[in-house]
Coordinates of C-alpha atoms in Angstrom, one line a residue:
M1 CA -7.9 -64.6 130.3
R2 CA -5.9 -61.9 131.8
K3 CA -3.0 -62.4 129.4
T4 CA -5.3 -62.0 126.6
N5 CA -6.7 -58.7 127.9
L6 CA -3.2 -57.3 128.5
G7 CA -2.2 -58.1 125.0
R8 CA -5.2 -56.3 123.6
S9 CA -4.4 -53.3 125.8
L10 CA -0.9 -53.0 124.4
L11 CA -2.2 -53.1 120.9
L12 CA -4.4 -50.2 121.6
V13 CA -1.7 -48.1 123.2
V14 CA 0.8 -48.3 120.3
P15 CA -1.5 -46.5 117.7
L16 CA -2.2 -43.8 120.2
M17 CA 1.4 -43.1 120.9
C18 CA 2.1 -42.9 117.1
S19 CA -0.8 -40.7 116.3
P20 CA 0.9 -37.3 117.2
Y21 CA 3.7 -38.1 114.8
V22 CA 1.4 -38.9 112.0
V23 CA -0.6 -35.6 112.5
Q24 CA 2.6 -33.5 112.5
K25 CA 3.9 -35.1 109.3
A26 CA 0.6 -34.5 107.5
C27 CA 0.4 -30.9 108.7
A28 CA 4.0 -30.3 107.4
T29 CA 3.2 -31.7 104.0
H30 CA 0.1 -29.5 103.8
A31 CA 2.1 -26.4 104.7
M32 CA 4.7 -27.1 102.0
T33 CA 2.0 -27.4 99.4
I34 CA 0.5 -24.0 100.2
Q35 CA 3.9 -22.3 100.1
A36 CA 4.6 -23.6 96.5
Q37 CA 1.2 -22.4 95.2
T38 CA 1.7 -18.8 96.4
S39 CA 5.1 -18.2 94.6
I40 CA 5.4 -14.8 92.8
I41 CA 6.9 -14.5 89.3
K42 CA 8.4 -11.0 88.5
G43 CA 9.6 -9.7 85.1
K44 CA 9.5 -7.0 82.6
V45 CA 8.0 -6.5 79.1
V46 CA 10.0 -4.5 76.5
D47 CA 9.9 -3.6 72.8
S48 CA 12.0 -6.0 70.8
Q49 CA 13.5 -3.2 68.6
S50 CA 14.0 -0.3 70.9
G51 CA 14.2 -2.1 74.3
E52 CA 11.8 0.4 75.8
P53 CA 9.3 -0.8 78.4
I54 CA 5.7 -1.5 77.2
I55 CA 3.0 -0.1 79.4
S56 CA -0.3 -1.9 80.2
A57 CA 0.7 -5.2 78.6
S58 CA -1.5 -8.1 79.8
I59 CA 0.1 -11.2 81.3
T60 CA -2.1 -14.2 81.9
V61 CA -1.4 -17.7 83.3
N62 CA -2.6 -20.0 80.6
G63 CA -5.6 -22.1 81.6
T64 CA -6.4 -20.0 84.7
K65 CA -8.0 -16.7 85.5
K66 CA -4.8 -15.2 87.0
M67 CA -3.7 -12.1 85.2
T68 CA -1.9 -8.8 85.7
I69 CA -0.7 -5.8 83.6
T70 CA 2.6 -4.0 83.4
N71 CA 3.3 -0.7 85.2
I72 CA 4.8 2.5 83.7
D73 CA 8.2 0.8 83.7
G74 CA 7.0 -2.3 82.0
E75 CA 7.4 -4.4 85.2
F76 CA 4.9 -7.0 86.5
S77 CA 4.4 -9.6 89.2
I78 CA 2.0 -12.5 89.0
D79 CA 1.0 -15.5 91.1
A80 CA 2.5 -18.4 89.2
Q81 CA 5.0 -21.2 89.4
V82 CA 8.3 -21.5 87.6
G83 CA 7.5 -23.3 84.3
D84 CA 3.9 -22.2 84.0
E85 CA 2.8 -21.0 80.6
L86 CA 2.3 -17.2 80.4
V87 CA 0.4 -15.5 77.6
V88 CA 1.5 -11.9 77.0
T89 CA -0.5 -9.5 74.8
S90 CA -0.5 -5.7 74.2
L91 CA -2.1 -3.4 71.7
G92 CA 0.1 -2.9 68.6
Y93 CA 2.2 -6.1 69.4
E94 CA 2.1 -9.7 68.5
K95 CA 0.9 -12.2 71.1
K96 CA 3.6 -14.2 72.8
T97 CA 3.6 -17.3 74.9
V98 CA 6.6 -18.0 77.3
R99 CA 7.5 -20.2 80.3
A100 CA 7.6 -18.5 83.6
A101 CA 11.0 -17.9 85.2
E102 CA 12.4 -15.7 87.9
N103 CA 13.3 -12.1 86.9
M104 CA 12.3 -12.7 83.3
T105 CA 12.4 -10.2 80.4
I106 CA 9.8 -10.6 77.7
S107 CA 10.3 -9.0 74.3
L108 CA 7.3 -8.3 72.1
V109 CA 7.4 -7.7 68.3
A110 CA 5.4 -4.7 67.0
T111 CA 2.7 -5.6 64.5
S112 CA 4.0 -2.7 62.3
T113 CA 6.9 -5.0 61.3
M114 CA 4.3 -7.0 59.3
L115 CA 3.7 -4.0 57.0
S116 CA 6.6 -5.2 54.8
E117 CA 4.2 -7.7 53.3
T118 CA 2.1 -4.8 51.9
V119 CA 3.3 -1.8 49.9
V120 CA 1.8 1.5 48.9
V121 CA 1.1 1.3 45.2
G122 CA -0.7 4.2 43.4
Y123 CA -3.6 5.3 45.5
S124 CA -4.0 2.1 47.5
T125 CA -2.0 -0.7 49.1
Q126 CA -1.4 -4.2 47.8
K127 CA 0.1 -7.5 48.9
R128 CA 3.7 -7.8 47.7
N129 CA 3.2 -11.3 46.3
S130 CA 0.3 -10.0 44.1
L131 CA 2.5 -7.4 42.3
T132 CA 4.2 -7.9 39.0
G133 CA 6.0 -4.6 38.8
S134 CA 9.6 -3.9 39.8
L135 CA 9.8 -2.1 43.1
K136 CA 12.0 -1.8 46.2
S137 CA 11.0 -0.9 49.7
I138 CA 13.2 0.5 52.4
D139 CA 12.0 0.6 56.0
N140 CA 13.1 2.8 58.9
K141 CA 15.6 0.1 60.1
E142 CA 17.8 0.9 57.1
L143 CA 17.5 4.6 57.6
T144 CA 18.3 4.8 61.3
N145 CA 22.0 5.4 61.1
V146 CA 22.0 7.6 58.0
T147 CA 23.9 10.8 58.6
T148 CA 22.8 13.2 55.8
A149 CA 21.5 16.7 55.6
N150 CA 18.7 15.9 53.2
V151 CA 16.1 13.4 52.2
T152 CA 17.4 12.5 48.7
N153 CA 20.8 11.5 49.9
M154 CA 19.2 8.9 52.2
L155 CA 18.6 6.8 49.1
T156 CA 22.2 6.7 48.0
G157 CA 23.3 3.1 47.5
K158 CA 19.9 1.7 48.7
I159 CA 18.2 1.0 45.4
P160 CA 19.8 -1.1 42.6
G161 CA 19.9 0.9 39.4
M162 CA 19.1 4.2 41.0
N163 CA 21.7 7.0 40.5
V164 CA 21.8 9.7 43.2
M165 CA 24.2 12.5 42.0
P166 CA 25.4 14.9 44.7
G167 CA 24.6 18.5 44.5
S168 CA 26.9 21.5 44.9
G169 CA 27.6 21.1 48.6
K170 CA 25.8 24.3 49.5
P171 CA 23.6 24.2 52.7
G172 CA 20.2 22.8 51.8
S173 CA 21.3 21.7 48.3
F174 CA 20.0 18.3 47.1
G175 CA 21.2 15.7 44.6
A176 CA 19.6 14.7 41.4
I177 CA 17.9 11.3 41.2
I178 CA 17.6 9.2 38.1
V179 CA 15.6 6.0 38.5
R180 CA 14.9 4.8 34.9
G181 CA 18.0 6.1 33.2
K182 CA 18.6 9.0 30.8
S183 CA 15.8 8.2 28.3
T184 CA 15.2 11.7 27.0
I185 CA 17.2 14.6 25.6
N186 CA 15.0 17.6 26.4
G187 CA 12.5 16.0 28.8
S188 CA 12.8 15.6 32.6
T189 CA 14.3 12.4 34.1
A190 CA 13.3 13.4 37.6
P191 CA 11.2 10.9 39.5
L192 CA 7.7 11.6 40.7
W193 CA 7.5 12.1 44.5
V194 CA 4.4 10.7 46.3
I195 CA 4.0 11.5 50.0
D196 CA 1.5 9.4 52.0
G197 CA -0.4 8.6 48.8
V198 CA -0.6 12.1 47.4
V199 CA 1.4 13.3 44.4
Y200 CA 3.8 16.0 45.7
K201 CA 5.0 17.8 42.5
Q202 CA 6.6 17.5 39.1
D203 CA 9.8 19.0 38.0
S204 CA 8.2 20.5 34.8
T205 CA 5.9 22.8 36.8
F206 CA 8.9 24.9 38.1
N207 CA 10.5 27.7 36.1
T208 CA 14.2 27.9 36.9
A209 CA 15.2 30.5 34.3
D210 CA 15.4 33.3 36.8
L211 CA 17.6 31.5 39.2
A212 CA 21.3 32.2 39.1
S213 CA 22.5 28.9 40.6
T214 CA 23.8 26.5 38.0
D215 CA 22.3 23.5 40.0
A216 CA 18.9 25.2 40.7
K217 CA 16.9 22.8 38.7
R218 CA 18.2 19.7 40.4
L219 CA 17.8 21.5 43.8
I220 CA 14.1 22.1 43.1
A221 CA 13.4 18.8 41.5
A222 CA 14.8 16.7 44.4
A223 CA 14.0 18.9 47.5
L224 CA 11.2 18.1 49.8
P225 CA 10.6 21.2 51.9
G226 CA 8.9 20.8 55.3
L227 CA 9.9 17.1 55.6
S228 CA 12.7 16.0 57.8
E229 CA 14.6 12.8 57.2
R230 CA 13.8 11.8 60.8
D231 CA 10.0 11.8 60.0
I232 CA 10.2 9.2 57.3
E233 CA 9.0 5.7 58.0
S234 CA 9.8 4.1 54.7
F235 CA 10.5 4.5 50.9
T236 CA 9.0 2.5 48.1
V237 CA 10.6 3.0 44.7
I238 CA 8.9 1.9 41.5
T239 CA 11.5 1.5 38.8
D240 CA 9.7 0.0 35.8
A241 CA 7.0 0.9 33.3
S242 CA 4.2 0.0 35.9
A243 CA 4.8 3.5 37.4
T244 CA 3.1 5.1 34.4
A245 CA 0.2 2.7 34.7
L246 CA -0.4 4.0 38.2
Y247 CA 0.3 7.7 37.9
G248 CA 0.2 8.4 34.2
N249 CA 2.8 10.2 32.0
Q250 CA 4.0 12.2 34.9
A251 CA 5.8 9.1 36.3
T252 CA 8.0 8.4 33.2
G253 CA 11.0 9.0 35.4
G254 CA 9.9 6.5 38.0
V255 CA 8.1 6.9 41.4
I256 CA 9.4 7.4 44.9
S257 CA 6.6 6.9 47.4
V258 CA 7.3 8.2 50.9
R259 CA 5.5 7.1 54.0
T260 CA 5.9 9.4 57.0
R261 CA 6.0 8.2 60.6
H262 CA 2.9 7.6 62.6
A263 CA 2.1 6.1 66.0
G264 CA 0.6 2.7 66.4
Q265 CA -1.8 1.5 69.1
G266 CA -0.3 0.9 72.5
I267 CA 2.7 3.2 71.9
N268 CA 3.7 6.1 74.1
R269 CA 7.1 7.4 73.3
F270 CA 9.1 10.6 73.7
T271 CA 12.3 10.9 71.7
Y272 CA 15.0 13.5 71.4
T273 CA 17.5 13.1 68.5
S274 CA 20.6 15.2 68.0
Q275 CA 23.0 14.9 65.0
L276 CA 26.3 16.7 64.7
T277 CA 28.3 16.9 61.5
Y278 CA 31.8 18.3 61.5
R279 CA 33.3 19.5 58.2
F280 CA 37.0 20.2 57.7
I281 CA 38.5 22.8 55.5
P282 CA 39.5 21.2 52.2
S283 CA 43.2 20.5 51.7
Y284 CA 45.4 20.8 48.6
R285 CA 46.6 17.2 49.3
E286 CA 43.2 16.1 48.0
F287 CA 43.7 17.8 44.6
N288 CA 46.3 17.8 41.9
I289 CA 47.0 21.5 41.8
L290 CA 50.3 23.3 41.1
N291 CA 51.8 25.3 44.0
S292 CA 53.2 28.8 43.5
Q293 CA 56.7 27.6 42.8
D294 CA 55.7 25.2 40.1
Q295 CA 53.4 27.7 38.5
M296 CA 56.0 30.5 38.5
S297 CA 58.4 28.2 36.7
V298 CA 55.9 27.8 34.0
L299 CA 55.1 31.5 33.8
K300 CA 58.8 32.3 33.6
E301 CA 59.2 30.0 30.6
L302 CA 56.3 31.8 28.9
E303 CA 57.9 35.1 29.7
G304 CA 61.1 34.0 28.2
G305 CA 59.3 33.0 25.0
G306 CA 57.6 36.4 24.8
S307 CA 54.1 35.3 25.7
L308 CA 53.9 37.5 28.8
S309 CA 55.1 40.8 27.5
P310 CA 53.3 44.0 28.7
E311 CA 51.7 44.5 25.3
T312 CA 50.3 40.9 25.4
V313 CA 49.1 40.9 29.0
L314 CA 47.6 44.4 29.6
Y315 CA 45.2 44.1 26.7
Q316 CA 43.6 40.9 27.9
T317 CA 40.2 40.7 29.6
R318 CA 41.8 39.3 32.7
Y319 CA 45.3 39.0 34.2
G320 CA 47.1 37.8 37.4
V321 CA 50.5 38.6 38.9
Y322 CA 52.2 39.6 35.7
G323 CA 49.4 41.9 34.6
L324 CA 49.3 43.5 38.1
M325 CA 53.1 44.1 37.9
Y326 CA 52.9 45.8 34.5
D327 CA 49.9 47.8 35.5
N328 CA 51.4 49.1 38.7
A329 CA 54.6 50.0 36.9
I330 CA 52.7 52.8 35.0
K331 CA 50.5 53.9 37.9
Y332 CA 51.8 57.0 39.7
K333 CA 50.5 57.8 43.3
N334 CA 51.9 59.9 46.1
K335 CA 54.9 61.0 44.0
E336 CA 56.0 57.4 43.2
Y337 CA 55.1 54.5 41.0
L338 CA 53.2 51.6 42.6
Q339 CA 55.7 49.1 41.2
D340 CA 59.5 49.5 40.9
N341 CA 60.0 48.9 37.2
T342 CA 63.7 48.2 37.5
L343 CA 65.1 44.7 37.0
E344 CA 65.6 44.3 40.8
G345 CA 62.1 45.5 41.5
R346 CA 60.5 43.2 39.1
T347 CA 62.6 40.3 40.3
R348 CA 61.7 41.0 43.9
Y349 CA 58.0 41.1 43.1
L350 CA 58.1 37.8 41.2
Q351 CA 60.0 36.1 44.0
E352 CA 57.4 37.2 46.5
A353 CA 54.7 35.7 44.2
E354 CA 56.7 32.5 43.8
M355 CA 57.0 32.0 47.6
R356 CA 53.4 33.2 48.4
N357 CA 51.7 29.8 48.0
T358 CA 48.3 31.1 48.9
D359 CA 45.9 28.6 50.4
W360 CA 42.6 29.6 48.8
F361 CA 40.8 26.8 50.7
K362 CA 41.6 28.5 54.0
E363 CA 40.6 31.9 52.5
L364 CA 37.2 30.7 51.3
F365 CA 36.2 27.9 53.6
Q366 CA 35.9 27.3 57.4
H367 CA 35.7 24.5 59.9
S368 CA 32.0 24.2 60.7
I369 CA 29.6 22.0 62.7
R370 CA 26.2 21.4 61.3
H371 CA 23.7 20.3 64.0
Q372 CA 20.2 19.1 63.9
H373 CA 17.9 18.7 66.9
T374 CA 14.5 16.9 66.8
V375 CA 12.0 16.3 69.5
S376 CA 9.2 13.8 68.7
L377 CA 6.2 12.5 70.6
A378 CA 4.2 9.4 69.6
S379 CA 1.1 8.2 71.4
G380 CA -1.6 5.7 70.3
G381 CA -4.7 4.0 71.5
Q382 CA -7.8 2.4 70.2
V383 CA -9.6 5.7 69.5
S384 CA -6.8 8.0 68.4
N385 CA -3.1 8.0 67.7
F386 CA -0.7 10.8 66.7
Y387 CA 3.0 11.5 65.9
A388 CA 4.3 15.0 66.2
S389 CA 7.9 16.3 65.8
L390 CA 9.5 19.7 66.2
G391 CA 13.1 20.3 65.1
A392 CA 15.7 22.7 63.9
T393 CA 18.7 22.4 61.6
I394 CA 21.5 24.9 62.1
D395 CA 24.2 24.9 59.3
P396 CA 26.8 27.7 59.5
G397 CA 28.0 26.6 56.1
W398 CA 31.2 25.0 54.8
A399 CA 32.1 28.0 52.8
K400 CA 32.3 31.4 54.6
V401 CA 29.6 32.9 52.3
Q402 CA 27.0 30.2 53.0
S403 CA 24.7 29.4 55.9
E404 CA 21.2 28.0 56.4
N405 CA 18.8 27.7 59.3
T406 CA 15.7 25.5 59.0
Y407 CA 12.9 25.0 61.5
F408 CA 10.2 22.3 60.9
F409 CA 7.1 20.9 62.4
N410 CA 5.3 17.7 61.5
L411 CA 2.0 16.1 62.7
N412 CA 0.4 12.8 61.7
A413 CA -2.8 12.1 63.5
T414 CA -5.6 9.5 63.1
F415 CA -9.0 9.5 64.9
K416 CA -11.5 6.7 65.0
P417 CA -14.5 7.9 66.9
H418 CA -16.7 5.1 65.5
K419 CA -15.9 1.6 64.5
Y420 CA -16.9 2.4 60.9
W421 CA -15.3 5.9 60.5
T422 CA -11.6 7.0 60.5
F423 CA -10.4 10.5 60.2
G424 CA -6.8 11.4 59.5
T425 CA -4.7 14.6 59.1
I426 CA -1.1 15.3 58.1
V427 CA 0.6 18.6 58.6
N428 CA 4.1 19.5 57.4
A429 CA 5.5 23.0 57.9
S430 CA 9.0 24.5 57.7
Y431 CA 10.7 27.8 57.6
T432 CA 14.2 28.2 56.0
R433 CA 16.5 31.2 56.2
D434 CA 19.2 30.7 53.5
H435 CA 22.3 32.9 52.9
D436 CA 23.9 31.9 49.6
G437 CA 26.7 33.0 47.5
G438 CA 24.6 33.5 44.4
D439 CA 26.6 32.4 41.3
F440 CA 29.8 32.4 43.4
T441 CA 31.0 28.8 43.8
P442 CA 33.8 28.7 46.4
L443 CA 35.0 25.1 45.6
S444 CA 35.5 25.6 41.9
V445 CA 37.0 29.0 42.5
A446 CA 39.5 27.7 45.0
Q447 CA 40.6 24.9 42.6
T448 CA 41.2 27.2 39.6
L449 CA 42.8 30.3 41.3
S450 CA 46.5 30.6 41.0
R451 CA 48.4 30.2 44.3
T452 CA 50.8 33.0 43.2
M453 CA 48.0 35.6 43.7
D454 CA 47.7 37.8 46.8
P455 CA 44.2 37.6 48.5
T456 CA 44.4 41.3 49.4
Q457 CA 45.2 42.6 45.8
Y458 CA 42.9 43.6 43.0
Y459 CA 43.5 41.8 39.7
L460 CA 41.6 42.1 36.4
Y461 CA 38.5 40.1 35.5
E462 CA 36.4 40.9 32.5
F463 CA 38.1 44.4 32.2
A464 CA 37.2 45.2 35.9
P465 CA 39.2 45.3 39.1
Y466 CA 38.5 42.0 40.9
N467 CA 39.3 40.8 44.4
I468 CA 38.1 37.3 45.2
K469 CA 37.3 38.0 48.9
E470 CA 35.3 41.1 48.1
E471 CA 33.5 39.2 45.4
M472 CA 32.6 36.5 48.0
N473 CA 31.3 39.1 50.5
Q474 CA 29.3 41.2 47.9
N475 CA 27.9 38.4 45.7
Y476 CA 25.2 36.8 47.9
R477 CA 21.5 36.1 48.0
D478 CA 19.2 35.9 51.1
V479 CA 16.2 33.7 50.7
D480 CA 13.3 33.2 53.2
A481 CA 11.1 30.2 52.4
V482 CA 8.0 29.0 54.1
N483 CA 6.5 25.6 53.1
V484 CA 3.2 24.2 54.4
R485 CA 1.5 21.0 53.4
L486 CA -1.9 20.0 54.7
Q487 CA -3.5 16.6 54.0
A488 CA -6.8 15.2 55.3
S489 CA -8.5 11.9 54.8
I490 CA -11.9 10.2 55.7
A491 CA -12.3 6.5 55.6
Y492 CA -15.6 4.5 56.0
R493 CA -15.3 0.8 56.4
P494 CA -18.5 -1.0 57.3
S495 CA -18.2 -4.3 59.1
T496 CA -18.7 -7.4 57.0

């Protein structure tokens, strides 16, 4: 009986000795489970296009009530495990679902990118797949790296079948646009401009008879005063006969619909843009023009044939080096003739003209830097959103006689105080100070003037003494232009 009791006692002791080990193992397992459940996932939410942080984006662990929002730098931290499903949402962006990871970066796509499915047609918008007309849309992605001084040149090479002919090269000059071809002899082929759904103007409403510039008509027809190329969101060009069905006979030359920039919901952005353009002085290497030696060889052949005799030259409406030589030979001043009329004197004068080789491009043009500075602010929420920009364009001019300074302001605001009502306003304003050479065109003059001529001398032009540099300084026109465009809209959309 004693052996039996001893055996039972040993059996009872063994579990008691093992029990502390069992408890410790269970506690350790429980501690590891708690540590895994309290892991923190950190990351950042950015815009897929600009890479800028998105503020107040919502991050939720799918299937749970755990959520957080991003701070001003787009950063967040949330109680989740690696591999958990995170749902990321933000106003103005598409919802995105991702798997949690350490130090993750989440890119959201703006819902404005879906606007390519709809286009502005006439006085409304339609789905692209429901349209039968021929049109082409260009969004701001294709216009980002365009370096141009005006709006019309932004369309160069963008639209099949559209011809954008460059202007004169003067500061502020614009090219002419032909969308549907040259289909008329006396009528206008300029397209109709529509800005934010409102017809801007027609070329036929402007009288250009009093303007001295030879390209004044195309300058007026294509210019969009008060609108900077940086404030354009997209273009839509209607190239077929459906343009007249939408806008009537005024759109026979096609339609260019412009949509200005605006702020979407959930966007808070401050942008500074600077654009510098350096222009070199033209070189004779780019043109097929005779130098002074080649031209003098031709003039000497004409002189030998009797075509440049004093009787022939002095009675013309204009003359150059030979006419000045003959004219100075008969002018007496300070007890001497202005030109030595001996054979040696005439030979010496013509040799100087032969070796002169005047660079008229350097005389009439200058190295210049055109710079444009734009500051824009965009902010949007559920009740209101606005886009505002302020900028200046300083152009000292390629030619010495030309310069232009332009200052512009743009505002595009939308207010929705009630779920049924939406109010909008658009303001474009600009002030331009233009110094122009009138009917003096430096590029054509530099290409046609003889390089044997002296820039300091007065020659004959239309029976009057003529010096090209004095003509450049005296023949000018100063223009101050102020352009303001106001547009307001009210929309009522009852819930259905």
